[in-house]
Amino acid sequence: MIIAIDGPAGSGKSTIAKMVAQILGFRYLDTGAMYRAVAVRARDLEVSYDDSEALCELAERDAIEFGFNENESLPSRIFIAGKEVTDEIRCAQIDKAVSPVSAHQAVREALVAQQRELGRRDDYVVEGRDIGTVVFPDAEVKVFLTAGAEERARRRAAQNREREIDFDYDRILADIIRRDDYDTNRLHSPLMAAEDAHLIDSTIMTIDHVTNTIVDLARAVDGLE
Ligand code: DC
């Protein structure tokens, strides 16, 4: 079974997708991390973020792998071409670079093929922007998770404070609005809800409430325990 969770930056997708995967015993795939890893690699190799062909070649050639920390059942580390980029993919520079990199159709095709290959083999909770619309249009459960921009910025600031990285609220809010705009208006696979997606607005819902709602949807599909 595939559970597709799409939505804008900061809507709580990662936290919720991981909790759903843990409860159901599914694997977890963070497709945003894959686009971020390609952006890091492009930066390191000094490939221009406008060079569709070179970026695509890189995405096809340099294997992306996920790794586990000890005692963790879900992957939280990511490697590209054998190099760990777990922390680097979250820096402000890559926050900016990932939008133009992920807007290239050729890059998307390369990564979507890898995502489909993984999903063919196991039960997965997959989070991203185009999972229910493009990557797995036949996913058994599709969720489009949203929250107001201010609430998303507040959550991201709190998360950053915990990780001891920049948590300037105004900068984070501006970045969220910029990325929403870019991801929603790009030509290829823009951020949008699939017609058959369940829309969940998490602005005033707790994480547990959202998680349980999705778990119930999955269990209703074929009587999963
Ligand atoms: O979920 P995230 O913020 O880590 O995603 C990083 C960027 O990657 C986001 O700005 C849009 C892009 N992305 C995408 O285009 N398609 C996906 N399936 C996942 C992410």
PDB file of C-alpha atoms in Angstrom, residues 3-214:
ATOM      1  CA  ILE A   3       0.020   6.442   1.503  1.00  0.00           C
ATOM      2  CA  ALA A   4       0.773   9.699  -0.336  1.00  0.00           C
ATOM      3  CA  ILE A   5       1.126  12.837   1.771  1.00  0.00           C
ATOM      4  CA  ASP A   6       1.499  16.071  -0.181  1.00  0.00           C
ATOM      5  CA  GLY A   7       1.434  19.666   0.963  1.00  0.00           C
ATOM      6  CA  PRO A   8       3.353  22.926   1.227  1.00  0.00           C
ATOM      7  CA  ALA A   9       6.542  23.570   3.201  1.00  0.00           C
ATOM      8  CA  GLY A  10       6.052  23.408   6.945  1.00  0.00           C
ATOM      9  CA  SER A  11       2.613  21.797   6.923  1.00  0.00           C
ATOM     10  CA  GLY A  12       3.853  19.035   9.252  1.00  0.00           C
ATOM     11  CA  LYS A  13       4.207  16.404   6.518  1.00  0.00           C
ATOM     12  CA  SER A  14       7.470  14.925   7.783  1.00  0.00           C
ATOM     13  CA  THR A  15       6.479  14.579  11.420  1.00  0.00           C
ATOM     14  CA  ILE A  16       3.113  13.141  10.519  1.00  0.00           C
ATOM     15  CA  ALA A  17       4.337  10.865   7.715  1.00  0.00           C
ATOM     16  CA  LYS A  18       6.918   9.350  10.067  1.00  0.00           C
ATOM     17  CA  MET A  19       4.362   8.759  12.809  1.00  0.00           C
ATOM     18  CA  VAL A  20       1.930   7.132  10.389  1.00  0.00           C
ATOM     19  CA  ALA A  21       4.720   4.888   9.045  1.00  0.00           C
ATOM     20  CA  GLN A  22       5.725   3.890  12.560  1.00  0.00           C
ATOM     21  CA  ILE A  23       2.199   3.031  13.659  1.00  0.00           C
ATOM     22  CA  LEU A  24       1.453   0.975  10.538  1.00  0.00           C
ATOM     23  CA  GLY A  25       4.927  -0.570  10.206  1.00  0.00           C
ATOM     24  CA  PHE A  26       5.399   0.963   6.739  1.00  0.00           C
ATOM     25  CA  ARG A  27       8.591   2.323   5.214  1.00  0.00           C
ATOM     26  CA  TYR A  28       9.001   6.088   4.898  1.00  0.00           C
ATOM     27  CA  LEU A  29      10.221   8.075   1.913  1.00  0.00           C
ATOM     28  CA  ASP A  30      11.012  11.808   2.051  1.00  0.00           C
ATOM     29  CA  THR A  31      11.093  12.860  -1.606  1.00  0.00           C
ATOM     30  CA  GLY A  32      11.937  16.490  -0.733  1.00  0.00           C
ATOM     31  CA  ALA A  33      15.199  15.215   0.771  1.00  0.00           C
ATOM     32  CA  MET A  34      16.035  13.665  -2.617  1.00  0.00           C
ATOM     33  CA  TYR A  35      15.614  17.004  -4.451  1.00  0.00           C
ATOM     34  CA  ARG A  36      17.652  18.662  -1.706  1.00  0.00           C
ATOM     35  CA  ALA A  37      20.453  16.075  -2.082  1.00  0.00           C
ATOM     36  CA  VAL A  38      20.636  16.790  -5.823  1.00  0.00           C
ATOM     37  CA  ALA A  39      20.845  20.521  -5.049  1.00  0.00           C
ATOM     38  CA  VAL A  40      23.757  19.923  -2.636  1.00  0.00           C
ATOM     39  CA  ARG A  41      25.556  17.802  -5.207  1.00  0.00           C
ATOM     40  CA  ALA A  42      25.023  20.444  -7.913  1.00  0.00           C
ATOM     41  CA  ARG A  43      26.432  23.114  -5.606  1.00  0.00           C
ATOM     42  CA  ASP A  44      29.472  20.953  -4.751  1.00  0.00           C
ATOM     43  CA  LEU A  45      30.183  20.201  -8.408  1.00  0.00           C
ATOM     44  CA  GLU A  46      29.472  23.814  -9.407  1.00  0.00           C
ATOM     45  CA  VAL A  47      26.701  22.773 -11.769  1.00  0.00           C
ATOM     46  CA  SER A  48      24.433  25.729 -12.547  1.00  0.00           C
ATOM     47  CA  TYR A  49      20.890  25.471 -11.140  1.00  0.00           C
ATOM     48  CA  ASP A  50      19.684  26.483 -14.618  1.00  0.00           C
ATOM     49  CA  ASP A  51      21.488  23.708 -16.466  1.00  0.00           C
ATOM     50  CA  SER A  52      18.714  21.181 -16.915  1.00  0.00           C
ATOM     51  CA  GLU A  53      20.820  18.678 -18.828  1.00  0.00           C
ATOM     52  CA  ALA A  54      23.745  18.630 -16.390  1.00  0.00           C
ATOM     53  CA  LEU A  55      21.396  18.457 -13.390  1.00  0.00           C
ATOM     54  CA  CYS A  56      19.520  15.562 -14.941  1.00  0.00           C
ATOM     55  CA  GLU A  57      22.743  13.704 -15.685  1.00  0.00           C
ATOM     56  CA  LEU A  58      23.781  14.163 -12.077  1.00  0.00           C
ATOM     57  CA  ALA A  59      20.374  12.976 -10.756  1.00  0.00           C
ATOM     58  CA  GLU A  60      20.556   9.865 -12.932  1.00  0.00           C
ATOM     59  CA  ARG A  61      24.188   9.082 -12.181  1.00  0.00           C
ATOM     60  CA  ASP A  62      24.731   9.843  -8.496  1.00  0.00           C
ATOM     61  CA  ALA A  63      22.896   7.308  -6.355  1.00  0.00           C
ATOM     62  CA  ILE A  64      20.847   8.574  -3.444  1.00  0.00           C
ATOM     63  CA  GLU A  65      20.752   6.294  -0.425  1.00  0.00           C
ATOM     64  CA  PHE A  66      19.014   6.542   2.906  1.00  0.00           C
ATOM     65  CA  GLY A  67      20.591   5.420   6.170  1.00  0.00           C
ATOM     66  CA  PHE A  68      19.432   4.654   9.689  1.00  0.00           C
ATOM     67  CA  ASN A  69      20.714   5.795  13.043  1.00  0.00           C
ATOM     68  CA  GLU A  70      21.146   3.089  15.642  1.00  0.00           C
ATOM     69  CA  ASN A  71      17.865   1.922  17.194  1.00  0.00           C
ATOM     70  CA  GLU A  72      15.761   3.836  14.664  1.00  0.00           C
ATOM     71  CA  SER A  73      13.199   2.089  12.518  1.00  0.00           C
ATOM     72  CA  LEU A  74      12.907   4.921   9.970  1.00  0.00           C
ATOM     73  CA  PRO A  75      15.748   6.393   7.912  1.00  0.00           C
ATOM     74  CA  SER A  76      16.984   9.798   9.013  1.00  0.00           C
ATOM     75  CA  ARG A  77      20.288   9.998   7.104  1.00  0.00           C
ATOM     76  CA  ILE A  78      20.813  10.641   3.413  1.00  0.00           C
ATOM     77  CA  PHE A  79      23.785  10.128   1.111  1.00  0.00           C
ATOM     78  CA  ILE A  80      24.449  11.109  -2.493  1.00  0.00           C
ATOM     79  CA  ALA A  81      27.314   9.606  -4.489  1.00  0.00           C
ATOM     80  CA  GLY A  82      28.487   7.992  -1.244  1.00  0.00           C
ATOM     81  CA  LYS A  83      28.754  11.279   0.690  1.00  0.00           C
ATOM     82  CA  GLU A  84      26.534  11.989   3.683  1.00  0.00           C
ATOM     83  CA  VAL A  85      24.530  15.216   3.237  1.00  0.00           C
ATOM     84  CA  THR A  86      22.023  14.798   6.102  1.00  0.00           C
ATOM     85  CA  ASP A  87      22.703  18.185   7.701  1.00  0.00           C
ATOM     86  CA  GLU A  88      23.685  20.112   4.590  1.00  0.00           C
ATOM     87  CA  ILE A  89      20.368  19.528   2.840  1.00  0.00           C
ATOM     88  CA  ARG A  90      18.618  21.613   5.535  1.00  0.00           C
ATOM     89  CA  CYS A  91      20.799  24.748   5.360  1.00  0.00           C
ATOM     90  CA  ALA A  92      19.365  28.085   4.185  1.00  0.00           C
ATOM     91  CA  GLN A  93      21.465  28.042   0.994  1.00  0.00           C
ATOM     92  CA  ILE A  94      19.908  24.728  -0.082  1.00  0.00           C
ATOM     93  CA  ASP A  95      16.415  25.895   1.029  1.00  0.00           C
ATOM     94  CA  LYS A  96      16.819  28.465  -1.761  1.00  0.00           C
ATOM     95  CA  ALA A  97      18.576  26.303  -4.353  1.00  0.00           C
ATOM     96  CA  VAL A  98      16.129  23.399  -4.174  1.00  0.00           C
ATOM     97  CA  SER A  99      13.225  25.266  -5.789  1.00  0.00           C
ATOM     98  CA  PRO A 100      14.941  25.970  -9.143  1.00  0.00           C
ATOM     99  CA  VAL A 101      16.586  22.517  -9.128  1.00  0.00           C
ATOM    100  CA  SER A 102      13.277  20.720  -8.545  1.00  0.00           C
ATOM    101  CA  ALA A 103      11.525  22.790 -11.213  1.00  0.00           C
ATOM    102  CA  HIS A 104      13.393  21.027 -14.065  1.00  0.00           C
ATOM    103  CA  GLN A 105      11.248  18.335 -15.650  1.00  0.00           C
ATOM    104  CA  ALA A 106      14.300  16.201 -16.487  1.00  0.00           C
ATOM    105  CA  VAL A 107      15.419  16.196 -12.851  1.00  0.00           C
ATOM    106  CA  ARG A 108      11.901  15.282 -11.752  1.00  0.00           C
ATOM    107  CA  GLU A 109      11.724  12.370 -14.184  1.00  0.00           C
ATOM    108  CA  ALA A 110      15.010  10.957 -12.896  1.00  0.00           C
ATOM    109  CA  LEU A 111      13.910  11.115  -9.256  1.00  0.00           C
ATOM    110  CA  VAL A 112      10.321  10.022  -9.862  1.00  0.00           C
ATOM    111  CA  ALA A 113      11.635   6.834 -11.533  1.00  0.00           C
ATOM    112  CA  GLN A 114      13.663   6.068  -8.392  1.00  0.00           C
ATOM    113  CA  GLN A 115      10.694   6.814  -6.132  1.00  0.00           C
ATOM    114  CA  ARG A 116       8.409   4.497  -8.113  1.00  0.00           C
ATOM    115  CA  GLU A 117      11.000   1.744  -8.016  1.00  0.00           C
ATOM    116  CA  LEU A 118      11.120   1.907  -4.216  1.00  0.00           C
ATOM    117  CA  GLY A 119       7.337   2.051  -3.856  1.00  0.00           C
ATOM    118  CA  ARG A 120       6.853  -0.982  -6.059  1.00  0.00           C
ATOM    119  CA  ARG A 121       8.572  -3.217  -3.528  1.00  0.00           C
ATOM    120  CA  ASP A 122       7.098  -2.291  -0.135  1.00  0.00           C
ATOM    121  CA  ASP A 123       4.361  -0.556   1.794  1.00  0.00           C
ATOM    122  CA  TYR A 124       5.373   3.085   1.990  1.00  0.00           C
ATOM    123  CA  VAL A 125       4.326   6.420   3.403  1.00  0.00           C
ATOM    124  CA  VAL A 126       5.668   8.869   0.809  1.00  0.00           C
ATOM    125  CA  GLU A 127       5.747  12.619   1.390  1.00  0.00           C
ATOM    126  CA  GLY A 128       6.285  15.352  -1.192  1.00  0.00           C
ATOM    127  CA  ARG A 129       4.479  17.740  -3.502  1.00  0.00           C
ATOM    128  CA  ASP A 130       3.393  15.541  -6.427  1.00  0.00           C
ATOM    129  CA  ILE A 131       3.057  12.098  -4.873  1.00  0.00           C
ATOM    130  CA  GLY A 132      -0.720  11.717  -5.232  1.00  0.00           C
ATOM    131  CA  THR A 133      -0.850  13.510  -8.584  1.00  0.00           C
ATOM    132  CA  VAL A 134       2.212  12.217 -10.487  1.00  0.00           C
ATOM    133  CA  VAL A 135       4.415   9.711  -8.676  1.00  0.00           C
ATOM    134  CA  PHE A 136       1.733   7.369  -7.357  1.00  0.00           C
ATOM    135  CA  PRO A 137      -1.595   8.375  -8.922  1.00  0.00           C
ATOM    136  CA  ASP A 138      -2.988   4.994  -7.835  1.00  0.00           C
ATOM    137  CA  ALA A 139      -1.966   5.386  -4.173  1.00  0.00           C
ATOM    138  CA  GLU A 140      -4.567   3.773  -1.931  1.00  0.00           C
ATOM    139  CA  VAL A 141      -4.594   6.754   0.440  1.00  0.00           C
ATOM    140  CA  LYS A 142      -3.930  10.339  -0.628  1.00  0.00           C
ATOM    141  CA  VAL A 143      -3.729  13.217   1.784  1.00  0.00           C
ATOM    142  CA  PHE A 144      -3.163  16.906   1.060  1.00  0.00           C
ATOM    143  CA  LEU A 145      -1.981  18.533   4.251  1.00  0.00           C
ATOM    144  CA  THR A 146      -2.141  22.301   4.665  1.00  0.00           C
ATOM    145  CA  ALA A 147      -1.886  24.902   7.403  1.00  0.00           C
ATOM    146  CA  GLY A 148      -1.896  28.700   7.395  1.00  0.00           C
ATOM    147  CA  ALA A 149       1.444  30.267   6.394  1.00  0.00           C
ATOM    148  CA  GLU A 150       1.883  32.013   9.772  1.00  0.00           C
ATOM    149  CA  GLU A 151       1.301  28.791  11.675  1.00  0.00           C
ATOM    150  CA  ARG A 152       3.753  26.929   9.421  1.00  0.00           C
ATOM    151  CA  ALA A 153       6.390  29.626   9.974  1.00  0.00           C
ATOM    152  CA  ARG A 154       5.819  29.486  13.738  1.00  0.00           C
ATOM    153  CA  ARG A 155       6.319  25.696  13.729  1.00  0.00           C
ATOM    154  CA  ARG A 156       9.440  25.886  11.579  1.00  0.00           C
ATOM    155  CA  ALA A 157      10.903  28.597  13.858  1.00  0.00           C
ATOM    156  CA  ALA A 158      10.272  26.408  16.928  1.00  0.00           C
ATOM    157  CA  GLN A 159      11.855  23.424  15.173  1.00  0.00           C
ATOM    158  CA  ASN A 160      14.910  25.502  14.215  1.00  0.00           C
ATOM    159  CA  ARG A 161      15.253  26.850  17.744  1.00  0.00           C
ATOM    160  CA  GLU A 162      15.418  23.244  18.957  1.00  0.00           C
ATOM    161  CA  ARG A 163      18.104  22.431  16.379  1.00  0.00           C
ATOM    162  CA  GLU A 164      19.935  25.641  17.286  1.00  0.00           C
ATOM    163  CA  ILE A 165      19.771  27.068  13.768  1.00  0.00           C
ATOM    164  CA  ASP A 166      18.458  30.406  12.511  1.00  0.00           C
ATOM    165  CA  PHE A 167      14.914  30.866  13.839  1.00  0.00           C
ATOM    166  CA  ASP A 168      14.118  34.400  12.745  1.00  0.00           C
ATOM    167  CA  TYR A 169      10.332  34.235  12.314  1.00  0.00           C
ATOM    168  CA  ASP A 170      10.006  36.974   9.686  1.00  0.00           C
ATOM    169  CA  ARG A 171      12.706  35.454   7.494  1.00  0.00           C
ATOM    170  CA  ILE A 172      11.143  31.998   7.794  1.00  0.00           C
ATOM    171  CA  LEU A 173       7.672  33.327   6.955  1.00  0.00           C
ATOM    172  CA  ALA A 174       9.020  35.161   3.896  1.00  0.00           C
ATOM    173  CA  ASP A 175      10.823  31.989   2.776  1.00  0.00           C
ATOM    174  CA  ILE A 176       7.685  29.852   3.199  1.00  0.00           C
ATOM    175  CA  ILE A 177       5.595  32.304   1.170  1.00  0.00           C
ATOM    176  CA  ARG A 178       8.286  32.448  -1.548  1.00  0.00           C
ATOM    177  CA  ARG A 179       8.518  28.645  -1.763  1.00  0.00           C
ATOM    178  CA  ASP A 180       4.713  28.173  -1.770  1.00  0.00           C
ATOM    179  CA  ASP A 181       4.517  30.593  -4.651  1.00  0.00           C
ATOM    180  CA  TYR A 182       7.350  28.953  -6.585  1.00  0.00           C
ATOM    181  CA  ASP A 183       6.171  25.365  -6.018  1.00  0.00           C
ATOM    182  CA  THR A 184       2.527  26.180  -6.812  1.00  0.00           C
ATOM    183  CA  ASN A 185       3.206  28.137  -9.981  1.00  0.00           C
ATOM    184  CA  ARG A 186       5.948  26.087 -11.608  1.00  0.00           C
ATOM    185  CA  LEU A 187       5.176  24.515 -14.950  1.00  0.00           C
ATOM    186  CA  HIS A 188       6.036  20.886 -14.159  1.00  0.00           C
ATOM    187  CA  SER A 189       4.210  18.941 -11.431  1.00  0.00           C
ATOM    188  CA  PRO A 190       3.141  22.010  -9.451  1.00  0.00           C
ATOM    189  CA  LEU A 191       2.085  21.614  -5.861  1.00  0.00           C
ATOM    190  CA  MET A 192      -1.621  20.769  -5.911  1.00  0.00           C
ATOM    191  CA  ALA A 193      -4.059  18.379  -4.342  1.00  0.00           C
ATOM    192  CA  ALA A 194      -5.059  15.280  -6.302  1.00  0.00           C
ATOM    193  CA  GLU A 195      -8.770  15.228  -7.099  1.00  0.00           C
ATOM    194  CA  ASP A 196      -9.257  12.222  -4.845  1.00  0.00           C
ATOM    195  CA  ALA A 197      -7.047  13.476  -1.985  1.00  0.00           C
ATOM    196  CA  HIS A 198      -8.377  13.982   1.531  1.00  0.00           C
ATOM    197  CA  LEU A 199      -7.787  17.637   2.420  1.00  0.00           C
ATOM    198  CA  ILE A 200      -6.597  18.081   5.983  1.00  0.00           C
ATOM    199  CA  ASP A 201      -6.001  21.580   7.388  1.00  0.00           C
ATOM    200  CA  SER A 202      -3.767  21.129  10.395  1.00  0.00           C
ATOM    201  CA  THR A 203      -3.747  24.774  11.520  1.00  0.00           C
ATOM    202  CA  ILE A 204      -5.675  24.034  14.699  1.00  0.00           C
ATOM    203  CA  MET A 205      -5.305  20.242  14.871  1.00  0.00           C
ATOM    204  CA  THR A 206      -2.779  18.435  17.053  1.00  0.00           C
ATOM    205  CA  ILE A 207      -0.151  16.190  15.468  1.00  0.00           C
ATOM    206  CA  ASP A 208      -1.819  13.154  17.056  1.00  0.00           C
ATOM    207  CA  HIS A 209      -5.217  14.093  15.661  1.00  0.00           C
ATOM    208  CA  VAL A 210      -3.875  14.440  12.109  1.00  0.00           C
ATOM    209  CA  THR A 211      -1.849  11.216  12.432  1.00  0.00           C
ATOM    210  CA  ASN A 212      -4.819   9.228  13.706  1.00  0.00           C
ATOM    211  CA  THR A 213      -7.031  10.585  10.945  1.00  0.00           C
ATOM    212  CA  ILE A 214      -4.595   9.257   8.306  1.00  0.00           C
TER     213      ILE A 214
END
